[in-house]
Coordinates of C-alpha atoms and ligand atoms in Angstrom, one line a residue:
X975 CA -3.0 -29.6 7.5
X976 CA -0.8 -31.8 5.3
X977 CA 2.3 -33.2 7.0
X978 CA 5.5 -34.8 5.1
X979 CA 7.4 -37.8 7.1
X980 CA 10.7 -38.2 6.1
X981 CA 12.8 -40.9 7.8
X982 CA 14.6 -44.2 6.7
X983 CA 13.0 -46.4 8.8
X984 CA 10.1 -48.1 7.6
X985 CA 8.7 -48.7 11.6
X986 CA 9.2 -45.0 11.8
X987 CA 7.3 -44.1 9.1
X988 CA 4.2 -46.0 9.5
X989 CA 3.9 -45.5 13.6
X990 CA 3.7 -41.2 12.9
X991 CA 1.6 -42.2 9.7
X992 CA -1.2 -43.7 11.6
X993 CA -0.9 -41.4 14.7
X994 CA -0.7 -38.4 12.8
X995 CA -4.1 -39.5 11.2
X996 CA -5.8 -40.2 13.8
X997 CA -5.3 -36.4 14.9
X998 CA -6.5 -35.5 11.5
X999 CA -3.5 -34.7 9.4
X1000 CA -3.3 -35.7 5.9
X1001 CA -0.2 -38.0 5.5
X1002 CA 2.9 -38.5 2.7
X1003 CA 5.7 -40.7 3.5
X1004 CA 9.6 -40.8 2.1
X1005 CA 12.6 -42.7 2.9
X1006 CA 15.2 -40.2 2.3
X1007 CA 16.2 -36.6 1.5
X1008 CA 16.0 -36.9 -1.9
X1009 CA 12.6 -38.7 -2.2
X1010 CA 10.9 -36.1 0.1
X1011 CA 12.0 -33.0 -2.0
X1012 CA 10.7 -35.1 -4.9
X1013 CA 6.8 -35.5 -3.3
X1014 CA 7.4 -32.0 -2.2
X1015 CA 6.3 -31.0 -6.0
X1016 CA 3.3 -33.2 -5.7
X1017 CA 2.4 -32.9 -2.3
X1018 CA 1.4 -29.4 -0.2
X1019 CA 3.1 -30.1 2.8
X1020 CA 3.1 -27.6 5.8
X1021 CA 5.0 -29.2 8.4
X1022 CA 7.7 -31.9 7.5
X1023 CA 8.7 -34.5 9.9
X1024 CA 12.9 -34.9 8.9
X1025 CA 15.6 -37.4 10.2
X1026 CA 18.5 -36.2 10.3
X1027 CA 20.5 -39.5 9.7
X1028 CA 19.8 -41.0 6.2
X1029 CA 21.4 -42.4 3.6
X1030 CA 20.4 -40.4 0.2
X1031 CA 20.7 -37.2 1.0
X1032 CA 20.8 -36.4 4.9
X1033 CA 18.7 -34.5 7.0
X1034 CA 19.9 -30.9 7.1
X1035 CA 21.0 -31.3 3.6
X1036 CA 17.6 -31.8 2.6
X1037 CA 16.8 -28.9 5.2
X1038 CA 18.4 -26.4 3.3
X1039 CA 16.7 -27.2 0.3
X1040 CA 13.5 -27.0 1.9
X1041 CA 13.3 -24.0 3.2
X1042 CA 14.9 -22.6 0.3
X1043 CA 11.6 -23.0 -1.8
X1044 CA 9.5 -22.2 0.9
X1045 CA 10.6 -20.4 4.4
X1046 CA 7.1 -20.8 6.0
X1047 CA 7.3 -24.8 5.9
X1048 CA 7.5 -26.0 9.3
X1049 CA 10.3 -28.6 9.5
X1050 CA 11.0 -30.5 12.7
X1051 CA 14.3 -32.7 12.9
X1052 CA 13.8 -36.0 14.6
X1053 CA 17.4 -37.6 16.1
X1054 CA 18.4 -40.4 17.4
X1055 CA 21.3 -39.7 20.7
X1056 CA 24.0 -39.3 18.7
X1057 CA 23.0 -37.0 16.4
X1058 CA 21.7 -34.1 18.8
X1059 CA 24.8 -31.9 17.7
X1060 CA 22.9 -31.8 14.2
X1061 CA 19.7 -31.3 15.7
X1062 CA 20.6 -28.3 17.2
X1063 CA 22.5 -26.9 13.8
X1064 CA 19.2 -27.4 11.9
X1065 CA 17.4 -25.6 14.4
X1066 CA 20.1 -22.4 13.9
X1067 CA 19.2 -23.1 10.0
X1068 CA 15.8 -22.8 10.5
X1069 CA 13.8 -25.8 11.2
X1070 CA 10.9 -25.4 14.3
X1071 CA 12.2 -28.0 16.6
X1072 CA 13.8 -31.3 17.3
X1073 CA 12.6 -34.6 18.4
X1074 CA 14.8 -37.6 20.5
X1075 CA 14.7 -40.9 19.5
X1076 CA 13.1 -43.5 20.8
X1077 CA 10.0 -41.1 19.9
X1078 CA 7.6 -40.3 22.6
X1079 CA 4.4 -40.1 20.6
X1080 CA 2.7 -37.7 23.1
X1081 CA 5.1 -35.3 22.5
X1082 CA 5.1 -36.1 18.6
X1083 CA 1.6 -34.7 18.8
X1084 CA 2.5 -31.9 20.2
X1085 CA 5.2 -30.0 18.8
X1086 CA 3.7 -31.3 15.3
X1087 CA 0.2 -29.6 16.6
X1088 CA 2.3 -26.4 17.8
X1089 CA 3.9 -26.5 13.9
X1090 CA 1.0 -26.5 12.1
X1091 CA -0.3 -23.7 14.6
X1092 CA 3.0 -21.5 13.6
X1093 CA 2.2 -22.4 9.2
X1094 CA -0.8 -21.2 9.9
X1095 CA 0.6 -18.1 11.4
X1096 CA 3.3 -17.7 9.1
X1097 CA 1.1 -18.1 5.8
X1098 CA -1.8 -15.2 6.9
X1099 CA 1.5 -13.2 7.8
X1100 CA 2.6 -13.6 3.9
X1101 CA -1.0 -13.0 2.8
X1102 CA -0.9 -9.7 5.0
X1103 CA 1.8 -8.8 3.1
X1104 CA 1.3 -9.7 -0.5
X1105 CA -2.1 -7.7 0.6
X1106 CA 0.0 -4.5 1.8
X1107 CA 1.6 -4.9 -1.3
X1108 CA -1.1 -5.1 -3.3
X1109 CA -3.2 -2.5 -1.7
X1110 CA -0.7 0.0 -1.5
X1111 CA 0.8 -0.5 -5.3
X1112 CA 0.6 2.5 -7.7
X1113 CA -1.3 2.0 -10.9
X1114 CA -0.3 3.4 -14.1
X1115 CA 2.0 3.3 -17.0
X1116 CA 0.8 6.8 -18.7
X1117 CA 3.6 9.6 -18.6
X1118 CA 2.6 11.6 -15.7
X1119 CA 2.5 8.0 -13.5
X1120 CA 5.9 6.9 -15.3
X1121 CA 7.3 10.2 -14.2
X1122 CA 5.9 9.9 -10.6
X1123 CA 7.6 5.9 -10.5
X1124 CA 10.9 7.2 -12.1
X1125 CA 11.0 10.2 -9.1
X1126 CA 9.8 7.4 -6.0
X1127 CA 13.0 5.7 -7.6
X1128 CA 15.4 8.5 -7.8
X1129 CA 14.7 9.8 -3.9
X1130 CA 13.7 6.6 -2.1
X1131 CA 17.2 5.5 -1.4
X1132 CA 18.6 8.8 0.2
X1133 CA 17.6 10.1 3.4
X1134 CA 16.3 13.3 1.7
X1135 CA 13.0 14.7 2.9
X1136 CA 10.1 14.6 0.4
X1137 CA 6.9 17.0 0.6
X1138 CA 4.5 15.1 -1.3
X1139 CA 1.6 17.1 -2.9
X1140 CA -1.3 16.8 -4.9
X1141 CA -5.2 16.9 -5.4
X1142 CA -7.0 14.6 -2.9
X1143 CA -7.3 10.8 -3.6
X1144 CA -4.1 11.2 -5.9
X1145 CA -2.4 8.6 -3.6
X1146 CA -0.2 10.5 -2.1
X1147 CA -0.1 8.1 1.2
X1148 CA 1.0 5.4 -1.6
X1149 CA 3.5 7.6 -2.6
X1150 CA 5.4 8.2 1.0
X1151 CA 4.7 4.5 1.2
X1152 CA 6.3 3.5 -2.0
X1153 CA 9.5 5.8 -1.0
X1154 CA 9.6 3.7 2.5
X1155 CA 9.1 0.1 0.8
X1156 CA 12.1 1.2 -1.7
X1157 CA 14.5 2.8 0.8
X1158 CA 17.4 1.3 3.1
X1159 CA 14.4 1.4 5.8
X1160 CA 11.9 -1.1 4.1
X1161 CA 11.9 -3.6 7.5
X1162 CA 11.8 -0.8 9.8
X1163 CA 8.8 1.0 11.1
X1164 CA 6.6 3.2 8.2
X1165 CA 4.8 5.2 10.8
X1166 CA 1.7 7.6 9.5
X1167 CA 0.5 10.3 11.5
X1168 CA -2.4 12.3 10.3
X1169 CA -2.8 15.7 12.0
X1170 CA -6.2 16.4 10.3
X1171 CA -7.6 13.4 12.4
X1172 CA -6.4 14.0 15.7
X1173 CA -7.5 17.1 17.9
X1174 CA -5.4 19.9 17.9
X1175 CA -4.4 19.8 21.8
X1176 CA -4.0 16.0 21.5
X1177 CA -1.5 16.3 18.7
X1178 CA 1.8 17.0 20.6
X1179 CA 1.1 14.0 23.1
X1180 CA 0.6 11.6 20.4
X1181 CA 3.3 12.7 18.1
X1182 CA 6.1 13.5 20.9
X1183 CA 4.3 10.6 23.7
X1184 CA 4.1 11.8 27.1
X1185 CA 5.6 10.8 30.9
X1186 CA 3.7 9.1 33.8
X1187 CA 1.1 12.6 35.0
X1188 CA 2.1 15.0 32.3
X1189 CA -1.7 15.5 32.6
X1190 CA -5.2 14.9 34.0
X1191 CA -5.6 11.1 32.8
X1192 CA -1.9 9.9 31.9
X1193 CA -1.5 7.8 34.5
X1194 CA 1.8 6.0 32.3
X1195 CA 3.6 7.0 29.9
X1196 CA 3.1 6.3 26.4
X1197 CA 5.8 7.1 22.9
X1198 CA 4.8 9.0 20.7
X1199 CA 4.2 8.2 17.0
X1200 CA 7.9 9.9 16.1
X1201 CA 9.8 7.3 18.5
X1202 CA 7.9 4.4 17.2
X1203 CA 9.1 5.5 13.6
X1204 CA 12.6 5.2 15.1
X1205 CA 15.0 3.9 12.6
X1206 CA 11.8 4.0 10.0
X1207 CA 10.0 6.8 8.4
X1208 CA 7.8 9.2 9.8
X1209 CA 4.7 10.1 7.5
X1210 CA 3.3 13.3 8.4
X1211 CA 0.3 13.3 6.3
X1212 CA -2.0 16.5 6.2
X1213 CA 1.3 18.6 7.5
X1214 CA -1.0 22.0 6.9
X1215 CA -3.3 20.9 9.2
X1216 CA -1.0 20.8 11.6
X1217 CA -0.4 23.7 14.6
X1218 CA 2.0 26.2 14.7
X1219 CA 3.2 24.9 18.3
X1220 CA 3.1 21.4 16.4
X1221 CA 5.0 22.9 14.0
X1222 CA 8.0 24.3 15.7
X1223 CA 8.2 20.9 17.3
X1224 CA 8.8 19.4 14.4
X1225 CA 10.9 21.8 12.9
X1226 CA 13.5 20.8 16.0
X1227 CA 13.1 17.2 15.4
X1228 CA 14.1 17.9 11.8
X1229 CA 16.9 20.0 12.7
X1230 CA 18.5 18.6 15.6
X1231 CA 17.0 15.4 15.8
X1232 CA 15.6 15.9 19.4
X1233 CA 12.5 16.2 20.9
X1234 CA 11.1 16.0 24.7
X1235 CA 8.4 14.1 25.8
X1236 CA 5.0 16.0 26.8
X1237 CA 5.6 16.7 30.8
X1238 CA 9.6 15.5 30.4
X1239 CA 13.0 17.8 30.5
X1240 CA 14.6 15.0 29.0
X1241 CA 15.7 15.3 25.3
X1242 CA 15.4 11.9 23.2
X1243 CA 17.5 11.2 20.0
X1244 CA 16.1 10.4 17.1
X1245 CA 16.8 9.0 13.5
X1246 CA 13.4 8.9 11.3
X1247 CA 13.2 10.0 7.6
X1248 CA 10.6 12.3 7.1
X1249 CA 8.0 12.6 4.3
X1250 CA 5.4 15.0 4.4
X1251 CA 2.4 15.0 2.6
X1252 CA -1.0 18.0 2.0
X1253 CA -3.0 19.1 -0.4
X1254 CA -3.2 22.4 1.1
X1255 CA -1.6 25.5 -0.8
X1256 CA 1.7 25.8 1.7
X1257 CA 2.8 28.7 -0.2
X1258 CA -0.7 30.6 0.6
X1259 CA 0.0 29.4 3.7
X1260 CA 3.3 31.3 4.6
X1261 CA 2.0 33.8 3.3
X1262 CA -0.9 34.3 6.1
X1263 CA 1.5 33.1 8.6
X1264 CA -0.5 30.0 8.9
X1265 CA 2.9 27.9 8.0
X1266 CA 5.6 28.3 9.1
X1267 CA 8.1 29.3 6.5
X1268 CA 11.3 27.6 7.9
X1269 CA 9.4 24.2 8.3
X1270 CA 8.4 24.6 4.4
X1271 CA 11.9 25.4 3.1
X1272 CA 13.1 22.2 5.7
X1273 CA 10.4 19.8 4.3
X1274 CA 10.5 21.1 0.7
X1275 CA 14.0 19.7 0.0
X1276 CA 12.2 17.1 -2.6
X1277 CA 8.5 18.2 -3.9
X1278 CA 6.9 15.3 -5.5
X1279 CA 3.8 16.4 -7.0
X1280 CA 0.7 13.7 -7.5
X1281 CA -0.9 13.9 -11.0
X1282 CA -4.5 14.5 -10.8
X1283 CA -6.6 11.8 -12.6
X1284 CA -7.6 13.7 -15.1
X1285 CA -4.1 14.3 -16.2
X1286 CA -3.9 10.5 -17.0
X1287 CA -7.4 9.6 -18.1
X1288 CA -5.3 6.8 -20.3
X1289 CA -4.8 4.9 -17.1
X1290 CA -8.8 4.3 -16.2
X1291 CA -8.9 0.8 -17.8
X1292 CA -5.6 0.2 -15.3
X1293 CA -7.1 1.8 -12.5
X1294 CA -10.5 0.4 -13.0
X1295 CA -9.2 -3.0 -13.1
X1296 CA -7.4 -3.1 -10.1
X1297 CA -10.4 -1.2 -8.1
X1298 CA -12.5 -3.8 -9.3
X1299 CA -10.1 -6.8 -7.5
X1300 CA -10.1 -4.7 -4.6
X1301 CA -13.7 -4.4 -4.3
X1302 CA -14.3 -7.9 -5.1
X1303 CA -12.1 -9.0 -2.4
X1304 CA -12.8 -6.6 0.1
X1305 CA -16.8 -6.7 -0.1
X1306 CA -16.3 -10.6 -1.1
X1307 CA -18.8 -10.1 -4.6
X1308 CA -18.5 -11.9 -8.0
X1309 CA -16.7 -9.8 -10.4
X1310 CA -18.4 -7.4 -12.9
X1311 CA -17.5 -6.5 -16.5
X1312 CA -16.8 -3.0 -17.4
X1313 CA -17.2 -3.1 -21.4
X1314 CA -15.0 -0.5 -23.1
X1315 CA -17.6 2.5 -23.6
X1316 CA -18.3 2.3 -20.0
X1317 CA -14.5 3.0 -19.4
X1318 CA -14.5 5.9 -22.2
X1319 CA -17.2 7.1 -19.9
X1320 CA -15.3 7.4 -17.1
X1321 CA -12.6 8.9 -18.7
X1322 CA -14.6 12.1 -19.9
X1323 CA -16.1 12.2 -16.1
X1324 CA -14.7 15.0 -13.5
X1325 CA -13.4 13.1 -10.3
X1326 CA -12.5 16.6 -8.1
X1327 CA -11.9 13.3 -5.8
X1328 CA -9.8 11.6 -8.0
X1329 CA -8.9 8.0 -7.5
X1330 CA -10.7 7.7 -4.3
X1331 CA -14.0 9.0 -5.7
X1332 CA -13.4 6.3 -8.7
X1333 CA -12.8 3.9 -6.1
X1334 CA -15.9 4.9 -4.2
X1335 CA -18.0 4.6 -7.5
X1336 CA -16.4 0.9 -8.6
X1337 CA -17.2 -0.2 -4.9
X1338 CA -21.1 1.5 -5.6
X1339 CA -21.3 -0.1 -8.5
X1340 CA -20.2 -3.6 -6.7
X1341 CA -22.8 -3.3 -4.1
X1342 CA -25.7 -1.5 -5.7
X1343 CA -25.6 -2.8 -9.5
X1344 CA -27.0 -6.5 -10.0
X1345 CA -25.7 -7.0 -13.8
X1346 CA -22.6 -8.5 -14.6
X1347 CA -21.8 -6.3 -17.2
X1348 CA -21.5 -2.7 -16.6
X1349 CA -22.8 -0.5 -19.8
X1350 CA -22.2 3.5 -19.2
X1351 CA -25.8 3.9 -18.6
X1352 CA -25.2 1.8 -15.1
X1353 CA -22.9 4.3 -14.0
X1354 CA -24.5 6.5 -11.0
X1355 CA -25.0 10.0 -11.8
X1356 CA -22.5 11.7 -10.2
X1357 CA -23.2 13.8 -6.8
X1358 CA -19.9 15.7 -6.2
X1359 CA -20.4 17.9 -9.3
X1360 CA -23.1 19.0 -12.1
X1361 CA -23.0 16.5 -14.4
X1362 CA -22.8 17.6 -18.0
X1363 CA -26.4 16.9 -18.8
X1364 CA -26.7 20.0 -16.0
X1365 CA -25.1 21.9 -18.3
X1366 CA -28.1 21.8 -21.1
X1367 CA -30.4 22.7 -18.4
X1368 CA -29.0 25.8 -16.9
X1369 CA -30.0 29.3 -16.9
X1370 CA -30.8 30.2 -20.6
X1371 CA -28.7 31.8 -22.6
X1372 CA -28.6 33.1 -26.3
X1373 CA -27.1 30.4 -28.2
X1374 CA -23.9 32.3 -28.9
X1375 CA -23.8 33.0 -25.2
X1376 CA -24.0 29.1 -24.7
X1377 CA -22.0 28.0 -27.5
X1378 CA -18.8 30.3 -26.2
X1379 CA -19.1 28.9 -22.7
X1380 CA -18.9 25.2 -24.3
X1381 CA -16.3 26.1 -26.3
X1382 CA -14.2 27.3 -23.1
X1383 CA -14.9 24.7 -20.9
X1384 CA -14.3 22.1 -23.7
X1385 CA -10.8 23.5 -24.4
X1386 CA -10.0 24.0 -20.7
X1387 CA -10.5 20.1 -19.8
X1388 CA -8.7 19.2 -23.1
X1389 CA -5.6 21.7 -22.6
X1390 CA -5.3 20.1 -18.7
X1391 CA -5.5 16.9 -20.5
X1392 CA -2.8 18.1 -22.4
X1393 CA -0.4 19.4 -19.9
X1394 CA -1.6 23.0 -20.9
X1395 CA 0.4 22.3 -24.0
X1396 CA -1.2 24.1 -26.9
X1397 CA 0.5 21.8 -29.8
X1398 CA -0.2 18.5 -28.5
X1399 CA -4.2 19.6 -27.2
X1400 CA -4.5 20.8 -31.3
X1401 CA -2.8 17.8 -32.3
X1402 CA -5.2 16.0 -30.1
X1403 CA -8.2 18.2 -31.3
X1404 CA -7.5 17.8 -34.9
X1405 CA -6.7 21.8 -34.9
X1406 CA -4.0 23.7 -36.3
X1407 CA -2.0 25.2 -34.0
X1408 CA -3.0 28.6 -34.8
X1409 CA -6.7 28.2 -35.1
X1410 CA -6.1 27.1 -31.9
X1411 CA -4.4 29.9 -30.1
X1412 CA -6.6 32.4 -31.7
X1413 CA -9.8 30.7 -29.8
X1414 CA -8.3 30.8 -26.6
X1415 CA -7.3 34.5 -26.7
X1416 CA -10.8 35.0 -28.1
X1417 CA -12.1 32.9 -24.9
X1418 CA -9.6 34.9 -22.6
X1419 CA -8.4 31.3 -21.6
X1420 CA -4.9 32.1 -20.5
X1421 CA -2.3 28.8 -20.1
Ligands
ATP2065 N1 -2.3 5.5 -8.8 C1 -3.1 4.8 -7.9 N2 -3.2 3.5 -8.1 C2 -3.9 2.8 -7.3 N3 -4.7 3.2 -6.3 C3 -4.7 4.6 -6.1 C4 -3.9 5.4 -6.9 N4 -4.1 6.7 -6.5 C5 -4.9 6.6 -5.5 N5 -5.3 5.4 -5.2 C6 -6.3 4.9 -4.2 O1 -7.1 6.0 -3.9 C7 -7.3 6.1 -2.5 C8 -6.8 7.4 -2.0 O2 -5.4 7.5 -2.0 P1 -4.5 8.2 -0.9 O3 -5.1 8.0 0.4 O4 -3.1 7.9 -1.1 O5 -4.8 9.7 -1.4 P2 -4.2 11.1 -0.9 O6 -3.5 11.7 -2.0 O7 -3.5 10.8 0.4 O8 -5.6 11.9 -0.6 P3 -5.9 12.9 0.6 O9 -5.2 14.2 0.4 O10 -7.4 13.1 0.5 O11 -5.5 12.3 1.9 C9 -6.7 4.9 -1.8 O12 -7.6 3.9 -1.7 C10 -5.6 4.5 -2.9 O13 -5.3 3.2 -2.8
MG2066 MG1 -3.9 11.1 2.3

């Protein structure tokens, strides 16, 4: 740990110099303000030692412009009697504590030691967060991701509901995320609550909490996911997993904004925006009475629909990239190069998992593959479907038979490419628009 020592007096200076290093902190020095914001740029200070009375520039003026470039630096104010009034201003602007002149050095040690302690602290806390950040940011410029960005934008600010659905591994939970991170809720609580993971008879306690012998076991209380969200967002991912009873529960909490605690009378307030998530068919749902209907029309107020990845194969280089620094971190490897066929590859793959199957392949490749450089040949064969080479192999066929069956699976990834738009998939295809109309009426591939 590197610590700054900023005081006019030379004594000063030199006495927490050489103590300072005997405890094993690397050392700078500066006689005023001014001089110590200027080593600053050369010098990676984490805690600053700071005087309040100096001539060039004084101590809480120099304060300021401290922690102005960098809130996590550590800054403790060393006073002599007469200037304890400022001491205790710098501490309301932020610095970590004061010290009295004459200087005990004992306690020198110790509040620098408990300083450095908090830095420390302070600086995983940012990395946690730039990691969040990073983690949880959307990749993508093509149109379908543009449009999915320009939405997040348009509905994070309100309180409206969202239902947010798509494929699996379309990043959905970045989605409801996203919408938090850009709402008037971003420092309150982003709460997720999965009902696919939890049992069904365990979902009402953890979701609503429960009192003190509400049943065999609970011998306290406990809140529920839905108060800790107070103020926040409530994510209710995989909503069509979730139980009817569940379900009416919620319905309340959206309506009235109340809800009881498992084994309690007593109705609780509540204020949490909620965004619900599933890749479940809710319409086929309501229809077999397996959703409730109400709930649906409640949660549905904004759909937000996740684009599969193969209706933005143009962002694989994007998406590759970034899966790549995830896995390079996360499974601490050396980085691999995926040449440019190899991405072509994956973008004429099927991922029925989407983004999280890519990522599971990247992370494969990571551990499994020793080259550096990744050649479409060192992809893994993939397991979750028949890869195309299957389709040479299958049942025979008379080659007309076989040609026809190409043809319609051919057109029917290239029109989903497409957006199911017949002009731009011909475009695309080098077709006219005609010739390619006619084919899929003669395939019976309807749009
Ligand atoms: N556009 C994207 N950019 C970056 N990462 C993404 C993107 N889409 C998905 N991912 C990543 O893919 C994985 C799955 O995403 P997420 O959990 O949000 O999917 P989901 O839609 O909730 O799927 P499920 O329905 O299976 O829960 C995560 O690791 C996520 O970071
Ligand atoms: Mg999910």
């Amino acid at each position: 740990m590197n610590v700054l020592i900023i005081d006019d007096e030379i004594n000063i200076r030199q006495t927490l110099r050489s103590i300072l290093e005997d405890e094993g902190y690397d050392c700078e020095t500066a006689a005023n303000g001014k001089e110590g914001i200027k080593q600053l740029e050369n010098f990676n200070a984490d805690v600053i030692l700071l005087d309040v009375q100096m001539d060039e520039m004084d101590g809480l003026t120099a304060l300021e412009h401290i922690l102005k470039a960098d809130p996590t630096l550590q800054v403790i104010m060393i006073s002599g009697h007469s200037g304890i009034g400022e001491a205790v201003r710098a501490i309301k602007t932020g610095a970590f504590d004061f010290l009295e002149k004459p200087l005990s050095l004992p306690k020198v040690k110790i509040t620098v030691s408990k300083a450095a302690k908090f830095r420390q602290l302070s600086m995983e806390n940012r990395r946690l967060k730039i990691d969040i950040e990073e983690r949880y940011q959307l990749i993508g410029n093509s149109p379908p991701m543009q449009k999915l960005r320009e939405m997040i934008r348009k509905v994070a600010p309100s309180n409206a509901k969202v239902l947010i659905r798509g494929e699996s591994g379309t990043g959905k939970e970045l989605v409801a995320w996203a919408i938090h991170q850009q709402s008037g809720r971003a420092d309150k609580p982003f709460i997720r609550f999965n009902s696919a993971a939890i049992p069904a008879e365990l979902v009402e306690s953890e979701l609503f909490g429960f009192e003190k012998g509400a049943f065999t076991g609970a011998v306290k209380g406990k809140k529920g996911k839905l108060e800790e969200a107070d103020g926040g967002t409530l994510f209710l991912d995989e909503i069509g997993d979730m139980s009817l009873s569940a379900q009416s529960k919620i319905l309340r909490v959206i309506q009235e904004g109340e809800f009881e605690r498992v084994g309690s009378n007593k109705t609780h307030k509540i204020d949490a925006r909620i965004i619900a998530a599933t890749h479940k068919n809710l319409e086929e749902m309501v229809a077999e009475n397996l959703f409730r209907d109400d709930l649906f029309y409640r949660l549905n107020v904004v759909p937000i629909h996740t684009p599969a990845l193969r209706q933005h194969p143009e962002d694989m280089s994007q998406l590759v990239n970034h899966l790549s620094c995830m896995a390079i971190r996360d499974l601490n490897v050396t980085p691999k190069n995926f040449l440019p066929e190899t991405i072509c590859a994956l973008k004429g793959r099927v991922f029925p998992g989407n983004v999280r199957e890519l990522k599971n392949l990247i992370e494969r490749i990571y551990i499994l593959e020793e080259k550096e450089e990744i050649a479409p040949d060192d992809l893994p064969e993939t397991t979750t479907r028949k890869s195309n080479s299957d389709f040479f192999w299958q049942e025979t066929l008379s080659f007309t038979e076989k040609k026809k069956d190409f043809e319609a699976r051919y057109l029917e990834v290239q029109l989903e490419l497409h957006g199911h738009n017949v002009s731009r998939t011909a475009e695309a295809l080098s077709m006219h628009q005609s010739n390619l109309s006619r084919k899929l009426k003669e395939l019976g591939i309807k749009l």
